[in-house]
Coordinates of C-alpha atoms in Angstrom, one line a residue:
X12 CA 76.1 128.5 85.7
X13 CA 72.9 129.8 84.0
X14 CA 73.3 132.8 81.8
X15 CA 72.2 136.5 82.9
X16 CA 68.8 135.5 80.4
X17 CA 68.2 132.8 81.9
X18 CA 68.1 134.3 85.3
X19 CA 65.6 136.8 84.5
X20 CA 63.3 134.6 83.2
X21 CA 63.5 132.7 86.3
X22 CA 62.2 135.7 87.9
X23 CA 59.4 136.4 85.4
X24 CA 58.3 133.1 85.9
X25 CA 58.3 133.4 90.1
X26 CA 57.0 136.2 90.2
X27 CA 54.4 135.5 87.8
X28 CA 53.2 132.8 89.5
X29 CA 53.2 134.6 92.8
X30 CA 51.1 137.4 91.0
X31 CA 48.7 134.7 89.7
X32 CA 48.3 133.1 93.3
X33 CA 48.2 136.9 94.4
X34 CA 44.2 137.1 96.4
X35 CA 42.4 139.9 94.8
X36 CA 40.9 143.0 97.7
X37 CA 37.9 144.7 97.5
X38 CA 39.7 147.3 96.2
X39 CA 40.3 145.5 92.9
X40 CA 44.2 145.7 93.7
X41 CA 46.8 142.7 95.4
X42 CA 48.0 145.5 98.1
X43 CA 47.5 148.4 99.7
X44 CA 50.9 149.1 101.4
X45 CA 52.4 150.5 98.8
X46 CA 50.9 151.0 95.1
X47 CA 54.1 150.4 93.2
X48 CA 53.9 146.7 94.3
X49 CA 50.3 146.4 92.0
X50 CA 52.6 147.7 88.9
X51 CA 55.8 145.4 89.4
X52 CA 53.6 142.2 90.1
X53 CA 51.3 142.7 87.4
X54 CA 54.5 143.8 85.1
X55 CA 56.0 139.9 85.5
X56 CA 52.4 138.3 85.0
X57 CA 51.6 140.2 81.8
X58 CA 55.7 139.4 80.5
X59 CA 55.2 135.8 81.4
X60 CA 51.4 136.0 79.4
X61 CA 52.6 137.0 76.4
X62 CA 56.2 135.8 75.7
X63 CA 56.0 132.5 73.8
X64 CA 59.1 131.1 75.3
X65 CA 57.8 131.3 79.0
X66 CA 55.7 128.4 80.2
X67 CA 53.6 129.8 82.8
X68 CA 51.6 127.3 85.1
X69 CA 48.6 129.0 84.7
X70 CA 46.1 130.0 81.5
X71 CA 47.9 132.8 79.3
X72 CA 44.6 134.8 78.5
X73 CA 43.3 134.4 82.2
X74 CA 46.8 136.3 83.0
X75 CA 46.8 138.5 81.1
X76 CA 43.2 139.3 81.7
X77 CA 43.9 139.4 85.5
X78 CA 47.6 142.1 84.9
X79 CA 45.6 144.5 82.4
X80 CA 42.4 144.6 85.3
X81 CA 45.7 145.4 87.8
X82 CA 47.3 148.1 85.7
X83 CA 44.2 149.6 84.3
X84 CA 43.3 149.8 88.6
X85 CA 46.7 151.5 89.2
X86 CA 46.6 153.7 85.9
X87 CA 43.1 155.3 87.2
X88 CA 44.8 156.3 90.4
X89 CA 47.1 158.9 88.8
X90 CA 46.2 162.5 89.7
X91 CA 45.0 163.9 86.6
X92 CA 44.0 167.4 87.6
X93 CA 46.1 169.9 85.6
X94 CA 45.7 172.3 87.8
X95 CA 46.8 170.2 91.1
X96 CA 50.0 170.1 92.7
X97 CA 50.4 167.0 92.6
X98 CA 49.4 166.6 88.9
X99 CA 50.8 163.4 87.1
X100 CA 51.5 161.6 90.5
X101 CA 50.0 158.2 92.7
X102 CA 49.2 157.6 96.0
X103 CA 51.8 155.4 97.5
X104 CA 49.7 153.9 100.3
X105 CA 46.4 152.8 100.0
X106 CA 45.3 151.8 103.7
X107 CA 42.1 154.5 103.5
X108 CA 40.3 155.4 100.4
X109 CA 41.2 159.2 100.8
X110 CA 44.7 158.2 99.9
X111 CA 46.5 161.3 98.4
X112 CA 48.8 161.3 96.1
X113 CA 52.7 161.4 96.9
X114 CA 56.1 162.4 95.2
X115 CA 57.7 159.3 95.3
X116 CA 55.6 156.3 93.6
X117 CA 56.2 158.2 90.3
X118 CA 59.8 159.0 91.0
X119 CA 61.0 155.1 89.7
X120 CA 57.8 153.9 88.3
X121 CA 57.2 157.1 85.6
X122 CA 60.8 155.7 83.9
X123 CA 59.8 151.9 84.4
X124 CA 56.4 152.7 82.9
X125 CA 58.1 153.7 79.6
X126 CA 59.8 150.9 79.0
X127 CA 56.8 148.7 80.2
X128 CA 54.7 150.4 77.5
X129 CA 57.3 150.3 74.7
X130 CA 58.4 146.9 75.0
X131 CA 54.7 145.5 75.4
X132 CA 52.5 147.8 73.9
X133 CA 52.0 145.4 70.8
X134 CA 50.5 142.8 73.2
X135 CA 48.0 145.4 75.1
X136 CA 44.2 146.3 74.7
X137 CA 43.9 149.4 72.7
X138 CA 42.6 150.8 75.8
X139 CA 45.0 150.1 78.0
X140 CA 47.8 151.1 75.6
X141 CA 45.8 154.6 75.4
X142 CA 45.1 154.8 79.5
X143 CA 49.2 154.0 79.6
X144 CA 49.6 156.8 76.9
X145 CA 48.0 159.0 78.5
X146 CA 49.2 158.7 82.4
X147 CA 53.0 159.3 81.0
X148 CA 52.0 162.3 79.4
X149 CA 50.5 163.5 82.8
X150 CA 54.0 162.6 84.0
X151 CA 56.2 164.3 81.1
X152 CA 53.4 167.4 82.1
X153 CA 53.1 167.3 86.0
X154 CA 57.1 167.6 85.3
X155 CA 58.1 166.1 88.6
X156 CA 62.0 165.3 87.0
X157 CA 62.3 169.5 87.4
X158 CA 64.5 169.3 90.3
X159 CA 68.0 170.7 90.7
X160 CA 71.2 169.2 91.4
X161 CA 71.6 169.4 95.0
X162 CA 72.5 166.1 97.6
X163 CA 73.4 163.9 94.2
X164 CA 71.7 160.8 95.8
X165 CA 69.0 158.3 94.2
X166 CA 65.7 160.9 94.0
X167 CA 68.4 163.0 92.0
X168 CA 69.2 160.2 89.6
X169 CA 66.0 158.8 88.9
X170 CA 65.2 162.4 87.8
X171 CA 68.0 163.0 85.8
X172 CA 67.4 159.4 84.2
X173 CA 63.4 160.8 83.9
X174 CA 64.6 163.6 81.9
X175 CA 66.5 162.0 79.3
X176 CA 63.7 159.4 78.8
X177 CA 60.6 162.3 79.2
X178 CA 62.9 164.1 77.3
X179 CA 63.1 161.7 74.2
X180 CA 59.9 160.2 74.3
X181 CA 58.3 163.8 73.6
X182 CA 61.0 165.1 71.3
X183 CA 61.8 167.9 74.4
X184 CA 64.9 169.0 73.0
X185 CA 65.7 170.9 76.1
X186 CA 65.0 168.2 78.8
X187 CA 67.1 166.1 76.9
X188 CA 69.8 168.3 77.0
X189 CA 69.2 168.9 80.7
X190 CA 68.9 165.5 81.7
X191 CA 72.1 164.8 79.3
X192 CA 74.2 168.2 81.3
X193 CA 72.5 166.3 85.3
X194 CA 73.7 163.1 84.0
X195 CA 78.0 164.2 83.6
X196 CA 77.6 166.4 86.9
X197 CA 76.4 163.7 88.2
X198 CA 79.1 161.5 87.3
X199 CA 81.8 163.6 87.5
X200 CA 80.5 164.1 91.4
X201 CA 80.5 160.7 92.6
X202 CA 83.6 159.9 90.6
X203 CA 85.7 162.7 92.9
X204 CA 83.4 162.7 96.1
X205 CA 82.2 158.9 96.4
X206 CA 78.8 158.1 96.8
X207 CA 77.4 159.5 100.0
X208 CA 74.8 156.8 100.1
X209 CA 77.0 154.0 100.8
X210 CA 75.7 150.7 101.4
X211 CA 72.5 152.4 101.2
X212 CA 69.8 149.7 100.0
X213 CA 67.7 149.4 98.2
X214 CA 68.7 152.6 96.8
X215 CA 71.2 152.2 95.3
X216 CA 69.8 150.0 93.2
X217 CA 67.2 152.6 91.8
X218 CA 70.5 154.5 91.0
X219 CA 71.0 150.7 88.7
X220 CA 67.2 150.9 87.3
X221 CA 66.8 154.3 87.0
X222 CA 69.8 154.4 84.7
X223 CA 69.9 151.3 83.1
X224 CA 66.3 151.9 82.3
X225 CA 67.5 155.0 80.5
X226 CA 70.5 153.3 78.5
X227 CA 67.8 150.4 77.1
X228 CA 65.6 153.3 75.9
X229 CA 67.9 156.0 74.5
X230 CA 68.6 156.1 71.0
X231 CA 70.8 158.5 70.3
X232 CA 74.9 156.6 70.6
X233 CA 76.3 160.0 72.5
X234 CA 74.2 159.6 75.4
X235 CA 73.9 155.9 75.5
X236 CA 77.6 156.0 75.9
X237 CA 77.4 158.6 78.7
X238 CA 75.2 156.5 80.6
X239 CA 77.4 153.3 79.7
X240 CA 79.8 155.3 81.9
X241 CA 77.7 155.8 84.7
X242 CA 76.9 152.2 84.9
X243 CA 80.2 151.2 84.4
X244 CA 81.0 153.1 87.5
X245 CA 78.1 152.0 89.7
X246 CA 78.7 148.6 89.1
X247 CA 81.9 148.5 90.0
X248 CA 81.4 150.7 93.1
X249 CA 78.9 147.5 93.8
X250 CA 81.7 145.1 92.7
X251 CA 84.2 146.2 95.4
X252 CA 81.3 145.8 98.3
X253 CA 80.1 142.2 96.9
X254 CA 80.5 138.9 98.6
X255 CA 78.3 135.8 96.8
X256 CA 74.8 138.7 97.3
X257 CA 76.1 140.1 100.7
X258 CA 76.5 143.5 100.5
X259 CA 79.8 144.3 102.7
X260 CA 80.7 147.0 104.7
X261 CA 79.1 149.5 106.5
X262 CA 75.4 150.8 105.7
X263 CA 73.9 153.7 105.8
X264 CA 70.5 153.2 105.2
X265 CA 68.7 149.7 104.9
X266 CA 64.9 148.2 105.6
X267 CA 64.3 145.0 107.8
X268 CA 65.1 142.7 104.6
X269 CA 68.4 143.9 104.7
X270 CA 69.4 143.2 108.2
X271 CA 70.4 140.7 109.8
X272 CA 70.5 138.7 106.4
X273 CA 71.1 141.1 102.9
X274 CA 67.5 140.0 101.3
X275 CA 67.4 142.9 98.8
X276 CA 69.5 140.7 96.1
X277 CA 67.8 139.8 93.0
X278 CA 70.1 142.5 90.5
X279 CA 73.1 141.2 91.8
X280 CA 71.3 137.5 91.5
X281 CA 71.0 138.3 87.5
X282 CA 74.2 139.8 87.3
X283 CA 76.6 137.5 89.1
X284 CA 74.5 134.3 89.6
X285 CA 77.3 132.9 91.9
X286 CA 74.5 131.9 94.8
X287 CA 71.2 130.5 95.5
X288 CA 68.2 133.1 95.0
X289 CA 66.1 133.2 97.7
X290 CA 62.5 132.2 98.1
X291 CA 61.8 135.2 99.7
X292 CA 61.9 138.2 97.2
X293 CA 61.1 141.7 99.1
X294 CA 61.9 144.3 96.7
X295 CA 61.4 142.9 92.9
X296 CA 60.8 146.1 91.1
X297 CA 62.4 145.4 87.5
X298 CA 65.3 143.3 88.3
X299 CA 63.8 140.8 85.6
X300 CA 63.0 142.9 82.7
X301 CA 66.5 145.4 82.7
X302 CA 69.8 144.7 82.2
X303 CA 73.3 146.1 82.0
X304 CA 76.3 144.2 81.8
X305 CA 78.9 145.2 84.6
X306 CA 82.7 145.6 83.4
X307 CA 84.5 142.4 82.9
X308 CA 87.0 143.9 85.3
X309 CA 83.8 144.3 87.9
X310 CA 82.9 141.2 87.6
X311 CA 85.9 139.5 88.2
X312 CA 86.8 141.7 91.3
X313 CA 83.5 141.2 92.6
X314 CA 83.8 137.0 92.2
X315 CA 87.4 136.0 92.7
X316 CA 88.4 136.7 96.4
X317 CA 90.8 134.8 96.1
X318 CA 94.0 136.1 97.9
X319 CA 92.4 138.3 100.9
X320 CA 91.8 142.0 100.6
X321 CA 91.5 145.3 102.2
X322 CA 89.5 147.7 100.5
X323 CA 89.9 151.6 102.0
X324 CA 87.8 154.2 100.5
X325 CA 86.9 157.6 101.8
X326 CA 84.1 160.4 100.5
X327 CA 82.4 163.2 101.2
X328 CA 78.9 163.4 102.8
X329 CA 76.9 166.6 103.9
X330 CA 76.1 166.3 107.8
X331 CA 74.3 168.7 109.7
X332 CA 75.0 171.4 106.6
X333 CA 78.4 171.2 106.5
X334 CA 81.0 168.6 103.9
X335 CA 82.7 165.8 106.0
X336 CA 84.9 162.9 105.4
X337 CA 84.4 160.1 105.7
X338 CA 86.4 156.9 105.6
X339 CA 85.0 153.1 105.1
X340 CA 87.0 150.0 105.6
X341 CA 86.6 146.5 104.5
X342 CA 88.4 143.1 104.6
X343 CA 87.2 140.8 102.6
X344 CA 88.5 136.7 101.5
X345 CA 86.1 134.2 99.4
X346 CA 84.3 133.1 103.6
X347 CA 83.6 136.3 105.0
X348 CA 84.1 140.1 104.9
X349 CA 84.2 142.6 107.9
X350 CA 84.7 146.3 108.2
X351 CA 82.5 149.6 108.2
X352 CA 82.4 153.2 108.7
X353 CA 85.4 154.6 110.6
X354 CA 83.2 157.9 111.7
X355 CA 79.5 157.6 112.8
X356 CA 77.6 160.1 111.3
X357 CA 73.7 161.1 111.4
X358 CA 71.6 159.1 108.6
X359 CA 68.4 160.1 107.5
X360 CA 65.8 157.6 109.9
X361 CA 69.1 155.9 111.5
X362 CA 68.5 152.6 109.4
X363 CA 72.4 152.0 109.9
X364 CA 74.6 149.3 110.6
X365 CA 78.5 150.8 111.3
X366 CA 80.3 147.7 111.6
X367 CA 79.5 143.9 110.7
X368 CA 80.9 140.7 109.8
X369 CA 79.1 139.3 106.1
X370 CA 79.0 136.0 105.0
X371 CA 77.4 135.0 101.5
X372 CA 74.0 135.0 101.0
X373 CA 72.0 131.7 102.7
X374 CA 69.1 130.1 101.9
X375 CA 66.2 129.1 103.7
X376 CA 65.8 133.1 105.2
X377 CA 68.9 132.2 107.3
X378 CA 70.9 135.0 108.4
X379 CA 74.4 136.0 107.1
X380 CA 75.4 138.9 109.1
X381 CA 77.2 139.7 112.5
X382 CA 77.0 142.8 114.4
X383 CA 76.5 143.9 117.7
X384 CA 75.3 147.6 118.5
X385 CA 74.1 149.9 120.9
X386 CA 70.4 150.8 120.2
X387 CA 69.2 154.4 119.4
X388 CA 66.8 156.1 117.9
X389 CA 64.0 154.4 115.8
X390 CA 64.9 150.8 118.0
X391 CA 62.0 148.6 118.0
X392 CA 62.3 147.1 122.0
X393 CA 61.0 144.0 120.8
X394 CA 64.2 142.7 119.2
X395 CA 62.4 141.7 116.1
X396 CA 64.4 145.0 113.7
X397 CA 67.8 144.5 115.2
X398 CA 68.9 147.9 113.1
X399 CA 68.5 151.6 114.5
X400 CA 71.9 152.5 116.6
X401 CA 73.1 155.1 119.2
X402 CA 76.1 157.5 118.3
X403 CA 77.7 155.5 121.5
X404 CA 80.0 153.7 119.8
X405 CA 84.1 153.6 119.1
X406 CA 85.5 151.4 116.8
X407 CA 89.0 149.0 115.6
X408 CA 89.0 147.2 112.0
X409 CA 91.7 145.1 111.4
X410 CA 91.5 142.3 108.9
X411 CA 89.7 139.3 110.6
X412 CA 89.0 141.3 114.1
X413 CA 86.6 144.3 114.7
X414 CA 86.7 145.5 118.1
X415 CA 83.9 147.8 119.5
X416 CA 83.5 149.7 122.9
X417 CA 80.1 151.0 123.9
X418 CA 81.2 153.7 126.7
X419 CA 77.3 155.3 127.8
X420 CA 76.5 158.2 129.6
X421 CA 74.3 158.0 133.0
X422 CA 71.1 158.4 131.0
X423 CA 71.4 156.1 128.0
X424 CA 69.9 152.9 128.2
X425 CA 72.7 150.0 129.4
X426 CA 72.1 147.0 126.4
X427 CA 74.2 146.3 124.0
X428 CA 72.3 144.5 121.4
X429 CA 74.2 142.1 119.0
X430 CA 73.2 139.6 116.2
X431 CA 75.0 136.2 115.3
X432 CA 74.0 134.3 112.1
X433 CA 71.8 130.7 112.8
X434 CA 74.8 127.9 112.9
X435 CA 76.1 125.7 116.0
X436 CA 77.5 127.8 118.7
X437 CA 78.8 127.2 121.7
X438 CA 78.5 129.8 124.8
X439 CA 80.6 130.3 127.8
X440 CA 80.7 133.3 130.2
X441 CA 82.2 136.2 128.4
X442 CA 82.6 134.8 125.1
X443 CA 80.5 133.1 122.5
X444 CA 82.4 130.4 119.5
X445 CA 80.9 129.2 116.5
X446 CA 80.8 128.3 113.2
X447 CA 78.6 129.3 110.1
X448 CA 78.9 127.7 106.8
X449 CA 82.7 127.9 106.1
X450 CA 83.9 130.0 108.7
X451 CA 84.5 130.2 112.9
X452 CA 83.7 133.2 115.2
X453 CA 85.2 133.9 118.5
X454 CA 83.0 136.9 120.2
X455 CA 84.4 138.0 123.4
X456 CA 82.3 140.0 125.7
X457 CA 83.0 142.0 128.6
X458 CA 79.6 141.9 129.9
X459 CA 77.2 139.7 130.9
X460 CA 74.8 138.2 128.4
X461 CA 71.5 136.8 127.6
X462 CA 70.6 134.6 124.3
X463 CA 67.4 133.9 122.1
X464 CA 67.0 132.6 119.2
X465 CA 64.6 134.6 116.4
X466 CA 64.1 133.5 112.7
X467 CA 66.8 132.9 111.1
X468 CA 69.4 134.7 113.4
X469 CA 70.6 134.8 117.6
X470 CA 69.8 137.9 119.4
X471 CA 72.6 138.7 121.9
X472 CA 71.7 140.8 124.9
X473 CA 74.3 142.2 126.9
X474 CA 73.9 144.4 130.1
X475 CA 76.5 147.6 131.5
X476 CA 77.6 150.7 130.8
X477 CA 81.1 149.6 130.0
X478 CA 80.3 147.1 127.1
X479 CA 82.9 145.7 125.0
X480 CA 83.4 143.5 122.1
X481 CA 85.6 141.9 120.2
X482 CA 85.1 139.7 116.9
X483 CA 87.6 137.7 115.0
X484 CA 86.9 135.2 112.0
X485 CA 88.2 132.7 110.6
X486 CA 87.8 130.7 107.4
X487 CA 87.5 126.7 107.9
X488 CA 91.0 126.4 105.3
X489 CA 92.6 129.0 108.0
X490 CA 91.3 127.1 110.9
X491 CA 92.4 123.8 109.3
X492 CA 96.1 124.7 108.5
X493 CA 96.3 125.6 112.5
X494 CA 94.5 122.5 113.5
X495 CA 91.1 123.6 114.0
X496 CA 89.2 121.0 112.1
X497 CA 85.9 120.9 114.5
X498 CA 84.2 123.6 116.4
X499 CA 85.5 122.2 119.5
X500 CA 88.8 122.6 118.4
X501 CA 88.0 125.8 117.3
X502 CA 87.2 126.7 121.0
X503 CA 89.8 125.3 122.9
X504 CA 92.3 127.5 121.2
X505 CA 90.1 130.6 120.9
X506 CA 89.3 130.2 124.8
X507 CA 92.8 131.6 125.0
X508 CA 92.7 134.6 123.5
X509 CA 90.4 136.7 125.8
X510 CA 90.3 139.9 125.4
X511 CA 91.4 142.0 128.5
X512 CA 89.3 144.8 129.6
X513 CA 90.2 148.1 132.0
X514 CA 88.1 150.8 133.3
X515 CA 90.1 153.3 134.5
X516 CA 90.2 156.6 132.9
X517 CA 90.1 155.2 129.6
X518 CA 87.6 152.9 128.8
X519 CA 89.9 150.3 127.3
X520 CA 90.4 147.2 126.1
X521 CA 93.4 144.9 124.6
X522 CA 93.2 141.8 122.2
X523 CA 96.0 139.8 120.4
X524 CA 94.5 138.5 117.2
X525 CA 94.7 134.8 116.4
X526 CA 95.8 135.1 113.1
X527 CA 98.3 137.7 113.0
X528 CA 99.4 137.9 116.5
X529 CA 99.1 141.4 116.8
X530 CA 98.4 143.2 119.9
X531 CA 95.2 145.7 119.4
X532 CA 94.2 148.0 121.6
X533 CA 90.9 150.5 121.4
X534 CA 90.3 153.0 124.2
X535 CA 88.3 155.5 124.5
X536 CA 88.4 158.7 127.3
X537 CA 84.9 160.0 127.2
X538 CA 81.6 158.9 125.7
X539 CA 81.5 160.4 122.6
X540 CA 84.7 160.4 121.7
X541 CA 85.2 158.6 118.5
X542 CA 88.2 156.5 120.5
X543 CA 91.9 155.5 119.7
X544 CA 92.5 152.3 117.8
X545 CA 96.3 150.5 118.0
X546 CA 98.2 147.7 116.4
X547 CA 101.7 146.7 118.4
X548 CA 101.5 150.0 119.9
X549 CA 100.9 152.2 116.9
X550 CA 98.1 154.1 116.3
X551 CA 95.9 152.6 113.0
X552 CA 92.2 154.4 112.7
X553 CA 91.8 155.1 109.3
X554 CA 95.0 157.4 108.8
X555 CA 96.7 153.8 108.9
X556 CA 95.5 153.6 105.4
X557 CA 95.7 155.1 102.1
X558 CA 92.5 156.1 100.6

């Protein structure tokens, strides 16, 4: 296995290239969509210019002639009135040429534009070193970092990590301290409430830059070893949701990338290297040029699955105003994991998934996750963003098995919507059996269906107001030791195991698991009502477990 180096220069290098192939617009920039794109690319291609121990595939001078003519484009963008509002910021999309500036481009980029500068300053033009200058003193200035503490999610950390950085690099005594007092309340927050923004990509890893961005620059031992705390903690918050890249478990915010296959994975590529990294790279930011080394004891948790696990964790989340609990399950063995969010709560643009199966990351842009779902707000009809779900939903985790009920009122649209990872499957009326990579599914349906295949992934159409489903796995050794060697073996014994289904006034449904013979039941009285989950009789939800 290649060493964490190794795998960041592997990046540099892709990326490089990609920048170089890259077709310049009129505009003089590689894309409009969003400006921070323009930065990261041209980052890699001036790194992979200038090091000496990179062997690009294309002329070093002509490189780094074409990055500095990107950067010195995005550096001119910056809003440099003193008097404006947005003073110190970017535009973030560049579609018209009236583009305004926005809060966010500069939120991440500000910090990453420090260390850009610092660590390659020697190699720059003395006017691009001066226009670089400059622009971060707009930042430091237009003071965008002066936010309170509030919602402690990612804007709040990559300001707090702004202010210790802002806060060195112009001898600001008081940011410094500011940023230093934001980063233990920050700390000391998620560390007795959880992280609200679970599962919430690619967030979560601007929580990972913004910080570890911070701890690469900061100079003083004190702070460096506050921030060695905070990433010790993030890490192994990441280490207990980590499967070979696949982030496990429920999510509460994602883009397309991350569903139905976790593409957002070049961090955990560099930090775990225990799978294949994907051609496709959707969000590179700095992944190659920052680095913090997760806790031996993070690591380990996060690579050796070897005896099965359930992992229970609850925290506190502001809905609608007011502090609720939450509670998140997962199960989790070295094939697959399965689990989610026991409540459903309101997310900010409803880019959830509650409950899915996760298998490692795959190659090739297949998929890796299973999930089926009721479609809500934000769904795109065509099928082609399988993500956005309805609060009609009522939920069982046990181990191997999830079992969902989709009880809709009158008025709510009557498809249930589900996703199953390319592989060989086999389909029969209500239920659907296959295998993918190293592990079996049985999906049992109480609905009719309809199947079609889309890149990478099956989308599963089911029709009724009275949807069900139920989901066990089961990893090939499992399948083996019970004499399940071949998918059609795999079938015949599954095809036993139907779920049963009754619509009286519960809306209810019974299934006894494979694996552990157990006898689960999930019913649920009403739409809306978050349901009753049972194993042998007794009632499990999440009070079954200690968090």
């Amino acid at each position: 296995m290649s060493t964490y180096r190794n795998r960041m220069h592997e990046i540099v290098r892709i990326v490089a290239r990609k920048a170089w192939e890259q077709p310049v617009l009129s505009s003089g920039l590689w894309f409009h969509g969003d400006i921070r794109d323009n930065f990261y690319y041209a980052s890699y291609l001036f790194a992979a210019s200038v090091d000496p121990a990179e062997d690009p595939t294309f002329d070093r001078q002509e490189g780094k002639k074409l990055a500095e003519q990107i950067l010195f484009r995005v550096l001119r963008l910056q809003d440099t009135r003193i008097d404006s509002i947005t003073y110190g910021h970017w535009p973030l999309s560049l579609e018209t040429e009236s583009a305004q500036p926005h809060v966010l481009p500069v939120e991440l980029m500000g910090s990453l534009m420090v260390f850009f500068l610092q660590t390659y300053e020697q190699h720059m033009s003395k006017e691009l070193a001066e226009l670089f200058d400059g622009a971060l003193e707009n930042v430091y200035q237009g003071g965008f970092y002066k936010q309170p503490l509030r919602h402690y999610g990612h804007h709040e950390a990559k300001f707090t990590a702004a202010k210790l950085i802002f806060g060195q690099r112009f001898r600001d005594d008081e940011l410094l301290a500011e940023g230093r007092s934001c980063l233990r309340q920050t700390l000391e927050h998620i560390r007795r409430e959880g992280m609200a923004e679970y599962g919430s990509l690619p967030w979560f890893w601007h929580w990972i830059q913004a910080f570890t961005c911070a701890w690469t620059l900061l100079e003083e031992p004190a702070v460096k070893s506050e921030l060695s705390e905070m990433l010790d903690h993030l890490w192994n918050v990441r280490a207990l949701y980590y499967l070979k890249g696949a982030w496990i478990g429920a999510h509460s915010r994602g883009w397309s990338h991350d569903a139905p296959k976790d593409g957002n994975v070049l961090h955990d590529y560099v930090q775990f290297g225990d799978f294949g990294l994907p051609e496709d790279m959707p969000r590179i930011e700095y992944a190659g040029f920052l680095f913090y080394e997760a806790p031996k004891s993070a690591r380990r948790l996060a690579m050796e699955h070897v005896h099965p696990a359930e992992i229970s964790r609850a925290f506190m989340k502001e809905v609608d105003g007011v502090n609720r609990k939450l509670h998140s399950y997962v199960y989790v063995n070295n094939r697959f994991a399965a689990g989610g969010l026991w409540e459903r709560v309101k997310e900010f643009d409803n880019e959830q998934l509650r409950w899915l199966f996760s298998l490692p990351v795959r190659l090739g842009g297949k998929g890796n996750q299973l999930y089926f779902f009721h479609p809500g707000e934000g769904y795109n009809a065509t099928g082609s963003d399988p993500r956005h779900q309805s609060e009609w939903t009522a939920v069982l985790y046990r181990k191997n098995v999830i079992m969902a009920l989709y009880p809709l009122p009158d008025d709510a649209s009557d498809e249930v919507i589900g996703v199953l990872p390319e592989g060989e499957w086999t389909l029969s009326d209500h239920a659907i059996f296959g295998r993918v990579e190293e592990t079996y599914f049985a999906v049992y349906l109480t609905s009719p269906y309809e199947i079609r295949q889309r890149s990478g992934y099956y989308l599963v159409e089911c029709k009724g107001h009275r949807t069900g489903v139920v989901v066990e796995a089961i990893g090939s050794l499992d399948a083996k030791q019970r004499g399940m060697s071949t998918l059609e073996d795999f079938v015949h014994k599954m095809s036993a195991c139907k779920s049963r289904f009754f619509v009286d006034d519960d809306h209810r449904m019974e299934y006894t698991s494979f694996l552990e013979k157990e006898l689960l039941t999930l019913s649920v009285k009403k739409p809306g009502n978050p349901g009753e989950a049972r194993a042998n009789g007794d009632i499990i939800a999440f009070d079954h477990y200690v968090f």
